[in-house]
Amino acid sequence: MGIFKELGLREIINASGKMTALGASAVTDDIAQALKDAAQDYVDIDELMEFTGKVIAESTGAESGCPTCGAAAGIAISTAAVIAGENLSLIERIPNTAGLRNEIIVQKGQLVHFGASIGQMIQIGGGKVVEVGQANKVEKDHIEQAITDKTAALMYIKSHHAVQKGMQTIEVMMEVAQRHGLPFIIDAAAEEDFQQYITMGADIVIYSGGKALEGPTSGLICGKKELMEACRKQYKGVGRAMKVGKEAMVGLVTALRQYPLKTHNAEQQIARMTNLCNKLESIEGLTCSVKQDEAGRAIYRAQIHVDEQKTGFSAEKVLHLLEAGNPAIYLRHHYVNVGILSVDPRPLLEGQEDIIAREMIRILSGG
């Protein structure tokens, strides 16, 4: 019996992905042991933070790194770092940055809600959000013309939540930032490649430690040495409210060292999701196919279209009935408004796709 079931909480089948609301990732035994060992011992936190920063640098190819309690904290800390630097008096002013160079330029279609607002995370770090262009169309000129003597950085949000078309590319934003001598920040929270954006030339890149990395609840910032020193300094200011503990840092280090040993299991994902689709196709009104992740990652999900006219159930109704059960089944529901539900195979334990198929068939058959 799992710990949560022992506590009287419902069993969860997570088919929605590495979602914060469901605990992000289930860690390996090695990471779990590292968390336990760290929790039962003592360390100089500053020394551990510096050591963790070195491991982050080794893993990402960056000059240096800074651990955080999550990617959202990484946005706030990175914002504070490009505004206040290592100046303690300014660090202690964050988020009050009136009169300072504090504007952060973001494309309008990337100011998304990921469980909280990207804009709010920037504001916590003292940034004044400058959104450019329109929700579905941004021109290079929009970015260029937004730059003033108050601009502190340009930020790019690499996320499935963000608008995927009509935005300017990373390369374009980076070129503009470099030409104007401004830091370029990429929020790559759920991305799988921990070296790509540093190799491209980004100054600061932010990742979640609990998503693709499958580490504990944590995050990491990597980038230029002086900027990472400034990020670590923010723990004397706004970062104190989002401090990262010894357990998370040790777990993060362990996860980073394990990550190169992992292999993509695309073929297995496709096989499992094809099996699910074959079962669901027996229900009139359900159309199921295997689709690659919208952001181009090596993730292959089952995409289920629920025809309300034929099934008598809306996709939203099916979703709620699955979530209300025990075990509670959580599907990916970003497109539920157009009748589409998705199953992410990555968090599923062996055979759980069969339970999902069985429960969907039971619900739609009136069982």
mmCIF file of C-alpha atoms in Angstrom, residues 272-283 285-291 301-306 341-343 360:
data_model
loop_
_atom_site.group_PDB
_atom_site.id
_atom_site.type_symbol
_atom_site.label_atom_id
_atom_site.label_comp_id
_atom_site.label_asym_id
_atom_site.label_seq_id
_atom_site.Cartn_x
_atom_site.Cartn_y
_atom_site.Cartn_z
ATOM 1 C CA ARG A 272 0.990 1.256 -25.130
ATOM 2 C CA MET A 273 -1.064 4.121 -26.521
ATOM 3 C CA THR A 274 -1.919 2.153 -29.674
ATOM 4 C CA ASN A 275 -3.171 -0.664 -27.442
ATOM 5 C CA LEU A 276 -5.329 1.843 -25.541
ATOM 6 C CA CYS A 277 -6.726 3.294 -28.757
ATOM 7 C CA ASN A 278 -7.615 -0.160 -30.084
ATOM 8 C CA LYS A 279 -9.669 -0.832 -26.947
ATOM 9 C CA LEU A 280 -11.455 2.527 -27.031
ATOM 10 C CA GLU A 281 -12.341 2.293 -30.725
ATOM 11 C CA SER A 282 -14.945 -0.321 -29.709
ATOM 12 C CA ILE A 283 -17.105 2.526 -28.345
ATOM 13 C CA GLY A 285 -18.369 8.093 -30.762
ATOM 14 C CA LEU A 286 -14.782 7.732 -29.565
ATOM 15 C CA THR A 287 -11.976 8.395 -32.037
ATOM 16 C CA CYS A 288 -8.467 7.735 -30.794
ATOM 17 C CA SER A 289 -5.039 8.291 -32.347
ATOM 18 C CA VAL A 290 -1.431 8.587 -31.159
ATOM 19 C CA LYS A 291 0.004 12.103 -31.381
ATOM 20 C CA ARG A 301 0.092 10.507 -26.207
ATOM 21 C CA ALA A 302 -3.242 8.937 -27.030
ATOM 22 C CA GLN A 303 -5.590 11.685 -28.217
ATOM 23 C CA ILE A 304 -9.236 10.797 -27.661
ATOM 24 C CA HIS A 305 -12.033 12.715 -29.369
ATOM 25 C CA VAL A 306 -15.400 12.369 -27.649
ATOM 26 C CA LEU A 341 -8.851 14.260 -23.915
ATOM 27 C CA SER A 342 -5.312 12.877 -23.930
ATOM 28 C CA VAL A 343 -3.454 10.114 -22.123
ATOM 29 C CA MET A 360 -13.964 4.858 -19.957
#
